[in-house]
Short mmCIF file of N, CA and C in Angstrom, two decimals:
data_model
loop_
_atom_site.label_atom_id
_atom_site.label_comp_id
_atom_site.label_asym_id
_atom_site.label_seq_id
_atom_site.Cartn_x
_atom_site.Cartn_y
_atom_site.Cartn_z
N UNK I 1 -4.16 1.15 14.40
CA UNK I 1 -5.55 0.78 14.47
C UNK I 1 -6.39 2.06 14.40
N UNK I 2 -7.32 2.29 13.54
CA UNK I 2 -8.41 3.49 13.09
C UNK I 2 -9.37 3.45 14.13
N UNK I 3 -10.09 4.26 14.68
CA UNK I 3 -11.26 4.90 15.76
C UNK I 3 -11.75 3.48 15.63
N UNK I 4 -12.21 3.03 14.20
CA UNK I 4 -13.59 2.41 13.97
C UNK I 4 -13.22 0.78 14.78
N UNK I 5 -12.48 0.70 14.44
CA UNK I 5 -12.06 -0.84 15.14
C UNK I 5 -11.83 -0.80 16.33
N UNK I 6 -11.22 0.21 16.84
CA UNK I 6 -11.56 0.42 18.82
C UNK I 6 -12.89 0.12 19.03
N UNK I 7 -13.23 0.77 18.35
CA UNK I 7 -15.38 0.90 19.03
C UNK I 7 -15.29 -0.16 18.59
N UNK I 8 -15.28 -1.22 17.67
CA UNK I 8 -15.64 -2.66 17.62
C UNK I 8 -14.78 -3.39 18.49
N UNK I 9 -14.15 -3.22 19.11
CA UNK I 9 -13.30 -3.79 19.96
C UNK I 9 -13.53 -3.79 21.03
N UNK I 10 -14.25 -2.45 21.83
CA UNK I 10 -14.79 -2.11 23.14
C UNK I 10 -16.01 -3.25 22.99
N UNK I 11 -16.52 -2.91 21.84
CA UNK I 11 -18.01 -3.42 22.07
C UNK I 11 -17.95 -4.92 22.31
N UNK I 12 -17.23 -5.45 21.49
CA UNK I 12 -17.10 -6.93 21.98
C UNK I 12 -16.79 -7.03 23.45
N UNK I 13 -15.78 -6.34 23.39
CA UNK I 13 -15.46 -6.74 25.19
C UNK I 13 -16.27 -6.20 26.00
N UNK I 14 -17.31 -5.20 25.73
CA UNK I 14 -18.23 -5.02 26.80
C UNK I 14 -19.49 -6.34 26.73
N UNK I 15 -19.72 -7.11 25.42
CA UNK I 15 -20.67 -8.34 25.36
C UNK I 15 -19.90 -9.18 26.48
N UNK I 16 -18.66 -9.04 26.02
CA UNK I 16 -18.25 -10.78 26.87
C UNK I 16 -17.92 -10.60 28.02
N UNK I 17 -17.53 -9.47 28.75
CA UNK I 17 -17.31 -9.34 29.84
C UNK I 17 -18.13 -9.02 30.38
N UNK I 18 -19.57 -8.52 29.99
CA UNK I 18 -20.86 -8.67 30.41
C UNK I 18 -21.50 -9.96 30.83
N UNK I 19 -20.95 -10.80 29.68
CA UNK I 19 -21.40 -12.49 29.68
C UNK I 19 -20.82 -12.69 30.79
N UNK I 20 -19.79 -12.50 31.59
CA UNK I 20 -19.06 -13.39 32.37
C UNK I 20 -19.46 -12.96 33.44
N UNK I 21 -19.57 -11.81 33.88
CA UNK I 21 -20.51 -11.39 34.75
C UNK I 21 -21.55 -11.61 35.43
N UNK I 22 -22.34 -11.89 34.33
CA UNK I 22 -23.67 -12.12 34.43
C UNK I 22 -23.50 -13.82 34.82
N UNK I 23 -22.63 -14.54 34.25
CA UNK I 23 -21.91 -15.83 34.76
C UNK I 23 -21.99 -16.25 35.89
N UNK I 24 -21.26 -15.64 36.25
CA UNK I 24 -20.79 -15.00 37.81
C UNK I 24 -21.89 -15.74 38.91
N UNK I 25 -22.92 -14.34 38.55
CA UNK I 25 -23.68 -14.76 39.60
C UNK I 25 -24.93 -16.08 39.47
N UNK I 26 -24.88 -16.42 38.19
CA UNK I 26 -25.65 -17.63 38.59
C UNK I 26 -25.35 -18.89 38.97
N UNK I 27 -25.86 -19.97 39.18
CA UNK I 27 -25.46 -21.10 39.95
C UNK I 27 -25.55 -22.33 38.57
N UNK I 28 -24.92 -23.33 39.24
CA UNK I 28 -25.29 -24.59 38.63
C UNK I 28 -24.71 -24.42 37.25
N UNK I 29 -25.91 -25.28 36.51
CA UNK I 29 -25.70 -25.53 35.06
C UNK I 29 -25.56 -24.12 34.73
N UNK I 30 -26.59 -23.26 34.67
CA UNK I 30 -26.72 -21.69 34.23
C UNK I 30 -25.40 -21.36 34.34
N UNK I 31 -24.57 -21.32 35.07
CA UNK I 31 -23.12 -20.66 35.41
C UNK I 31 -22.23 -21.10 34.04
N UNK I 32 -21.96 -22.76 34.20
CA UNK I 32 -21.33 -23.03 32.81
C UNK I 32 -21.81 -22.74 31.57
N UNK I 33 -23.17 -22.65 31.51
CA UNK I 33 -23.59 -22.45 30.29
C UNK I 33 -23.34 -20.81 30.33
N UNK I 34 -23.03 -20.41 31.06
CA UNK I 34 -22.88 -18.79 30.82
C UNK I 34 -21.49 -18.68 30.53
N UNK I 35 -20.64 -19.08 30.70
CA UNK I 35 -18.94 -19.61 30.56
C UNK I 35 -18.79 -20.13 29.45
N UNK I 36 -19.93 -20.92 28.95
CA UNK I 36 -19.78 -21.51 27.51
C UNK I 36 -20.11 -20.26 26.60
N UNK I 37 -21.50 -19.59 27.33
CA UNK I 37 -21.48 -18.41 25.92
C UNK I 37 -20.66 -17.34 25.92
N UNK I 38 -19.86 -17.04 26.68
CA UNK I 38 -18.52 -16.15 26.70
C UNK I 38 -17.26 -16.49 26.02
N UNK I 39 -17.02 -17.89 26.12
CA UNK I 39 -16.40 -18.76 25.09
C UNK I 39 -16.58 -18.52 23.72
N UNK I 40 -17.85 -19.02 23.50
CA UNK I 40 -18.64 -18.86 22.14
C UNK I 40 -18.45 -17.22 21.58
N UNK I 41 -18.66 -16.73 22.27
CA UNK I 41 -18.82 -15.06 21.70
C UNK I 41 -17.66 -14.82 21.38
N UNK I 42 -16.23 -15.00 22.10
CA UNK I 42 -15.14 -14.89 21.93
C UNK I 42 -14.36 -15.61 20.89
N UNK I 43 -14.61 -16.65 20.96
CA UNK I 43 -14.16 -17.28 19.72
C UNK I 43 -14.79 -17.14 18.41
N UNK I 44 -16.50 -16.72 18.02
CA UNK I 44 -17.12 -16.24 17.25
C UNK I 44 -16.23 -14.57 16.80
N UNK I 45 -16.01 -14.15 18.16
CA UNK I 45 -15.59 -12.80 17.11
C UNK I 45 -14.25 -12.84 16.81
N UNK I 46 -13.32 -13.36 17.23
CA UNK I 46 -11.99 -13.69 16.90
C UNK I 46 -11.72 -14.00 15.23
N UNK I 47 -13.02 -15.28 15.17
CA UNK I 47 -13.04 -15.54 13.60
C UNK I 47 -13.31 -14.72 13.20
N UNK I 48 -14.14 -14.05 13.28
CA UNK I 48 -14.57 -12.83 11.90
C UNK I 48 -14.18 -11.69 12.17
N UNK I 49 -13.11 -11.01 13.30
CA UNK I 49 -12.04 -10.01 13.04
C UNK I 49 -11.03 -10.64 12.00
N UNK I 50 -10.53 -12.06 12.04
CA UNK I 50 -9.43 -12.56 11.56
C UNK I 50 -10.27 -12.86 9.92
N UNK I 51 -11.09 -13.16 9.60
CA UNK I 51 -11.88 -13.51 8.42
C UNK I 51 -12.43 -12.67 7.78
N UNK I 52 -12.67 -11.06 8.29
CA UNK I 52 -13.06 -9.81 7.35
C UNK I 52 -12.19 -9.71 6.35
N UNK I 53 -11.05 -9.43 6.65
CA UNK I 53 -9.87 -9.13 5.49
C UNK I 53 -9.99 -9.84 4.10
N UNK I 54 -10.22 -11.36 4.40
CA UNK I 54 -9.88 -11.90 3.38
C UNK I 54 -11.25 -12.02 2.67
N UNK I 55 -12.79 -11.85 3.37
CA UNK I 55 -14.03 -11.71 2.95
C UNK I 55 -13.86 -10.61 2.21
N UNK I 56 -13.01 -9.31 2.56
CA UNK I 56 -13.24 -8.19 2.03
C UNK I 56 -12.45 -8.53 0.53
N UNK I 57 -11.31 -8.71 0.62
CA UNK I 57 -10.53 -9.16 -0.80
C UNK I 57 -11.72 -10.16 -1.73
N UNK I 58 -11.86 -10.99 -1.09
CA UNK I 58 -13.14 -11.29 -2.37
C UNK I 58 -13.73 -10.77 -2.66
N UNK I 59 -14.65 -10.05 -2.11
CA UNK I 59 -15.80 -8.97 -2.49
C UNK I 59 -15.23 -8.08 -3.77
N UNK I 60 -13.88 -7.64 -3.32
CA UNK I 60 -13.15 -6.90 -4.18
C UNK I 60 -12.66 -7.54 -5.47
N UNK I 61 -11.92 -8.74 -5.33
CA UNK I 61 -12.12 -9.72 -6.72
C UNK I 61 -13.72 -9.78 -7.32
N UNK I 62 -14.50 -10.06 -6.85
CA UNK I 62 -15.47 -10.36 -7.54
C UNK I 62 -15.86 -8.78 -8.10
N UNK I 63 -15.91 -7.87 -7.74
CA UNK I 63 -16.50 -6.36 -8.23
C UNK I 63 -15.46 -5.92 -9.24
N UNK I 64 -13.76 -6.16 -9.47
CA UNK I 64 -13.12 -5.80 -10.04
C UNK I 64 -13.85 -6.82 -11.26
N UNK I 65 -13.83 -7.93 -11.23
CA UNK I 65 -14.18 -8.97 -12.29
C UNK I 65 -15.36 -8.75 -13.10
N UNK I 66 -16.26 -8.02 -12.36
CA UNK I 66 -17.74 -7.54 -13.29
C UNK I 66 -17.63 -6.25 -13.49
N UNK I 67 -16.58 -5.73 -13.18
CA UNK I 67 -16.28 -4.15 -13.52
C UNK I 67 -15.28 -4.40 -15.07
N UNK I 68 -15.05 -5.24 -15.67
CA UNK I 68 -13.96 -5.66 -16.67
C UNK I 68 -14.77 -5.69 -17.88
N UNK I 69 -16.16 -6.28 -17.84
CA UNK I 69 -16.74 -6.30 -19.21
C UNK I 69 -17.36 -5.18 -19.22
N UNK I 70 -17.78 -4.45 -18.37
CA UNK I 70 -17.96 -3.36 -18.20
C UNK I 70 -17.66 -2.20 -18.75
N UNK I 71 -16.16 -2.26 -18.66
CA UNK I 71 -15.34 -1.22 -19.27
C UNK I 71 -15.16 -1.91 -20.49
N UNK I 72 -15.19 -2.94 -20.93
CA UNK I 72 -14.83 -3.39 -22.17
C UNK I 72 -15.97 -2.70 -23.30
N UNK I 73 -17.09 -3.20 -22.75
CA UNK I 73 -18.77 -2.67 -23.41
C UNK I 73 -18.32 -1.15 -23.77
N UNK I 74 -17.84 -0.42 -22.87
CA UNK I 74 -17.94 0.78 -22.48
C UNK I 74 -17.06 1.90 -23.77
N UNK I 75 -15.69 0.87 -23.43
CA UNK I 75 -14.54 1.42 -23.69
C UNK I 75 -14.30 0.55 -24.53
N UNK I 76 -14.53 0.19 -25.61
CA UNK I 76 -13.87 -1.12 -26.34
C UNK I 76 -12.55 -0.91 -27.12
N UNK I 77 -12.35 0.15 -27.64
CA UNK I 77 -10.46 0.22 -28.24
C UNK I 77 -9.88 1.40 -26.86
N UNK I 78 -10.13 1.19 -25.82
CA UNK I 78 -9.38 1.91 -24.86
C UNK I 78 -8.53 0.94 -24.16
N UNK I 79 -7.51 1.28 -23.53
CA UNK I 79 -6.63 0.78 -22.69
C UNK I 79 -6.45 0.84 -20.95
N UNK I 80 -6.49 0.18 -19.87
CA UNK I 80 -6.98 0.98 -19.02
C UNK I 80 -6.28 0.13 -17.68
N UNK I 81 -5.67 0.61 -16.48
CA UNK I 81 -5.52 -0.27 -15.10
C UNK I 81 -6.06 0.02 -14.15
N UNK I 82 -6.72 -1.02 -13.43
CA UNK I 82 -7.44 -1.20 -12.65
C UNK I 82 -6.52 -1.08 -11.44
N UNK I 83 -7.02 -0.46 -10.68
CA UNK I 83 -6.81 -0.40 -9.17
C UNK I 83 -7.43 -0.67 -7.96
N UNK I 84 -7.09 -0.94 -6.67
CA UNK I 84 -8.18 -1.02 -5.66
C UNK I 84 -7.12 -0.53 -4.69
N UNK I 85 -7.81 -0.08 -3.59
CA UNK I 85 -7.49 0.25 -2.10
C UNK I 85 -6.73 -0.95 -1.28
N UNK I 86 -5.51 -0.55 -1.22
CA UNK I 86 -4.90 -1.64 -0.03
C UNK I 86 -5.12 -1.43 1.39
N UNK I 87 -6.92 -1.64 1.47
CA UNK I 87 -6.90 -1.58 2.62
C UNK I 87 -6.00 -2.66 4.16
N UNK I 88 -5.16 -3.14 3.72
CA UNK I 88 -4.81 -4.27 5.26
C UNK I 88 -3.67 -3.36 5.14
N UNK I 89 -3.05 -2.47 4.32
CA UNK I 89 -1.76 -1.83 4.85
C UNK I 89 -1.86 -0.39 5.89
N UNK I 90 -1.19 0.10 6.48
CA UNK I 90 -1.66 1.70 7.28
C UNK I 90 -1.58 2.38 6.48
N UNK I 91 -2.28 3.66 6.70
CA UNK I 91 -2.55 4.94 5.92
C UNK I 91 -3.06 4.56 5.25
N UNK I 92 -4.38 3.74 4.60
CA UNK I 92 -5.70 3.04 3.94
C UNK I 92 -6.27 2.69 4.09
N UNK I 93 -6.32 2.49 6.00
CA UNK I 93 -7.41 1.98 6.35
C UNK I 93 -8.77 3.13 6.32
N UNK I 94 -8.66 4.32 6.37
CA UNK I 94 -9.63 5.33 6.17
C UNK I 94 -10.45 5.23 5.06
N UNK I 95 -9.66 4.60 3.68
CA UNK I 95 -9.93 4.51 2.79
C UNK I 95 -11.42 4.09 2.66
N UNK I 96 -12.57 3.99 1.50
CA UNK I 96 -13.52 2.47 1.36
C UNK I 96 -12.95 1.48 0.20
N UNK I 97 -12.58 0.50 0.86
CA UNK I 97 -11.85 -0.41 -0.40
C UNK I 97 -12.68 -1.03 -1.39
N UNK I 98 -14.16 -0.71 -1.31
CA UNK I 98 -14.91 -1.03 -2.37
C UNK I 98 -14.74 0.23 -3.86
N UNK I 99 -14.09 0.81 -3.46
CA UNK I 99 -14.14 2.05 -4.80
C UNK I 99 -13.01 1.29 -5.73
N UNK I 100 -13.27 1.13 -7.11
CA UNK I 100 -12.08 0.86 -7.74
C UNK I 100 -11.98 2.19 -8.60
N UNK I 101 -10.14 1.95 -8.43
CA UNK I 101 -9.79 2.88 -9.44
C UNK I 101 -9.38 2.57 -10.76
N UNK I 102 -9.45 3.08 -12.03
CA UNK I 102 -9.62 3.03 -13.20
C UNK I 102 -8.54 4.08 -13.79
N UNK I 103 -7.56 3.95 -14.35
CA UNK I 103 -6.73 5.14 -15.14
C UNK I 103 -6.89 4.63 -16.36
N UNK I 104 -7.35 5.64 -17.34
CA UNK I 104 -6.99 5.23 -18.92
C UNK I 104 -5.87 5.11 -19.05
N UNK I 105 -5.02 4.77 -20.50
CA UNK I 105 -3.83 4.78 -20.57
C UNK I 105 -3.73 6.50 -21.84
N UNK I 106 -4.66 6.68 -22.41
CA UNK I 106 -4.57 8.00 -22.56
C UNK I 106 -5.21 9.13 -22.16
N UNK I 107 -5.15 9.05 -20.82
CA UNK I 107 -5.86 9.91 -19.62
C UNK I 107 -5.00 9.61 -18.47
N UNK I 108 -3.51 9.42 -18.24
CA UNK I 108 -2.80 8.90 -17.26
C UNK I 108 -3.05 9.72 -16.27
N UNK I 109 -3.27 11.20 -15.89
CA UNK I 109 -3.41 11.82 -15.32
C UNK I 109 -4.37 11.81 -14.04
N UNK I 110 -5.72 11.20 -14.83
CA UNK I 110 -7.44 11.25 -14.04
C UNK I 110 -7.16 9.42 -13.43
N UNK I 111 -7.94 9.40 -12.29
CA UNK I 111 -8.31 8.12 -11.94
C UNK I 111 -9.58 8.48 -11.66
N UNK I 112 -10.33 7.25 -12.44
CA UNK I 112 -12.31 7.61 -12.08
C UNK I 112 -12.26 6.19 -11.36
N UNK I 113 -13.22 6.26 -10.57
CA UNK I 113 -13.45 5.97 -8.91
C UNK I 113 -14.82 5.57 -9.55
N UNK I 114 -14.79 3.91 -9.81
CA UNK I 114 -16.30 2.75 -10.03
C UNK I 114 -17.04 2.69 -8.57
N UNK I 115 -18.20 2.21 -8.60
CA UNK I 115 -18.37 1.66 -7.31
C UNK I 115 -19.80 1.02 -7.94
N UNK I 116 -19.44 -0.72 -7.86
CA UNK I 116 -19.80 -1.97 -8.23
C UNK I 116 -20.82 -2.47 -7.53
N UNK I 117 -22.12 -2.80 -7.64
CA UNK I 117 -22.76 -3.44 -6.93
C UNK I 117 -23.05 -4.73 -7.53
N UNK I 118 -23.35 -4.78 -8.97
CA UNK I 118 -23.75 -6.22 -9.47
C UNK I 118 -23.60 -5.93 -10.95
N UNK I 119 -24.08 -6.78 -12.04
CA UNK I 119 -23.39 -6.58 -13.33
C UNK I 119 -24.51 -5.76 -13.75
N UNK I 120 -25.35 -5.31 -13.39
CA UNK I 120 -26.18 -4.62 -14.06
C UNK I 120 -26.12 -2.79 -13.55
N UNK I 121 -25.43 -3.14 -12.02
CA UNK I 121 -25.21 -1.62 -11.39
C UNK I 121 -24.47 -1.48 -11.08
N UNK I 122 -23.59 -0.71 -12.06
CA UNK I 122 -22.16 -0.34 -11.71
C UNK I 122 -21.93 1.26 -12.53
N UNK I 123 -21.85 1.53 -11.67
CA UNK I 123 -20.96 3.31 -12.07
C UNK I 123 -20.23 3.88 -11.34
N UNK I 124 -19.61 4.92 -12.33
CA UNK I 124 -18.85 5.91 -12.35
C UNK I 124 -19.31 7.09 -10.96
N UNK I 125 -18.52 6.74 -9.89
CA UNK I 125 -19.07 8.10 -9.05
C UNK I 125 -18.09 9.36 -9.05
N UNK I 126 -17.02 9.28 -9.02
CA UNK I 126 -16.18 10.40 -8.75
C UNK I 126 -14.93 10.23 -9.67
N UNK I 127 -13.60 11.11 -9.85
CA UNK I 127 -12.52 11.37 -10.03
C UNK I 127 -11.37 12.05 -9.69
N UNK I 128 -10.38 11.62 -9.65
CA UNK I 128 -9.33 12.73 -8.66
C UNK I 128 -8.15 13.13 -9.79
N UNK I 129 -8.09 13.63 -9.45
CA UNK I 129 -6.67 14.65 -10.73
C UNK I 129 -5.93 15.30 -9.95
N UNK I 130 -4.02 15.33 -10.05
CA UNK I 130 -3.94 16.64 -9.57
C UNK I 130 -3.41 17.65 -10.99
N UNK I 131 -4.27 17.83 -11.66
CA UNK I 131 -3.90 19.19 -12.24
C UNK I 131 -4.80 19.63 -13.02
N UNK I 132 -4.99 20.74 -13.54
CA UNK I 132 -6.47 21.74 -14.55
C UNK I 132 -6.34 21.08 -15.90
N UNK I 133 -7.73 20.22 -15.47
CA UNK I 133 -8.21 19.53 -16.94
C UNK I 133 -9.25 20.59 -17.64
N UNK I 134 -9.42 21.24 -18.77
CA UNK I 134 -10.01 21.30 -19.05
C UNK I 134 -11.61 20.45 -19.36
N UNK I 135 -11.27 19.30 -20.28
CA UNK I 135 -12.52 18.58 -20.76
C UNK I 135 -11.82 16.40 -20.20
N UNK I 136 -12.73 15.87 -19.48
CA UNK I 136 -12.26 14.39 -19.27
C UNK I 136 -12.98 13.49 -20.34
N UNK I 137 -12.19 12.94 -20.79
CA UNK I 137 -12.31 12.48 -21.93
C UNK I 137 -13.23 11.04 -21.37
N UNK I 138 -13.56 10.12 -20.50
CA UNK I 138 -14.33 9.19 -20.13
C UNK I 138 -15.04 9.52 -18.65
N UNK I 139 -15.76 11.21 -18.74
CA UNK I 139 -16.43 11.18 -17.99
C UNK I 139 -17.94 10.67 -18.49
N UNK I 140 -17.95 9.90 -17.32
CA UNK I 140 -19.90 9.80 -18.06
C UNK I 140 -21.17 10.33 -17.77
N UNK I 141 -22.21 10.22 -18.54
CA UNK I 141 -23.05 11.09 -18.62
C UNK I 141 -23.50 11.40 -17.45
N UNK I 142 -23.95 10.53 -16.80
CA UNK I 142 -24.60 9.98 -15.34
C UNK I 142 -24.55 10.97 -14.02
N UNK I 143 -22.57 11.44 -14.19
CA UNK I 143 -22.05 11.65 -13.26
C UNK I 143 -22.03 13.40 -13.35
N UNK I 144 -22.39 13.73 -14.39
CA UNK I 144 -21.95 15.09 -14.51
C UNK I 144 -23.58 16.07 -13.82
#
């Protein structure tokens, strides 16, 4: 588990164990209904720790999918595989799994690093290599 999900983890449990608290001391109806929203909070965040992952994989289908005509427009007799970040495995969670990666097939060397917002805004931000390229053959203008 990465820093970032502790701190989301504390923080929930400082809401609900705050809720219950605060529970605690009131009387009557107020008491259950304070038991109910500790309930509620808990089971609210349960779902959407357990429901990010697979929200995030769509996000990522859908950005790989408008990143395709993209490169087609772009690159039209090029050859090319698409990549993304496995973020749910360890050692990737650091990662941002919104970056896709891109290798030509005659550029095996370079992976250029998209980052997708909608079909009209999508570019080229970065690239990683390990070895001395002289000239990258699908760098774009934008980025240099």
């Amino acid at each position: 588990m990465q820093s970032k999900e502790i701190i989301e983890l504390r923080i929930v449990g400082v809401v609900i164990v705050s809720t219950i608290i605060i529970a605690i001391f009131l009387k009557g109806r107020w008491r259950k209904a304070g038991w109910l929203l500790a309930l509620v909070l808990f089971v609210a965040y349960c779902i959407f720790f357990a429901a990010r992952p697979f929200w995030i994989d769509a996000q990522i289908d859908k950005k790989v999918n408008l990143l395709r005509p993209y490169l087609e427009e772009h690159y039209p007799n090029e050859e090319w595989t698409i990549s993304t970040i496995p973020h749910r495995k360890d050692g990737f969670k650091h990662l941002n799994p919104y970056y896709i990666g891109v290798v030509f097939r005659n550029e095996p060397e370079v992976t250029y690093h998209y980052w997708v917002e909608s079909k009209d805004n999508i570019s080229q931000k970065s690239y990683s290599t390990n070895k001395e390229l002289e000239e990258l053959k699908h760098l774009e203008k934008r980025m240099k």
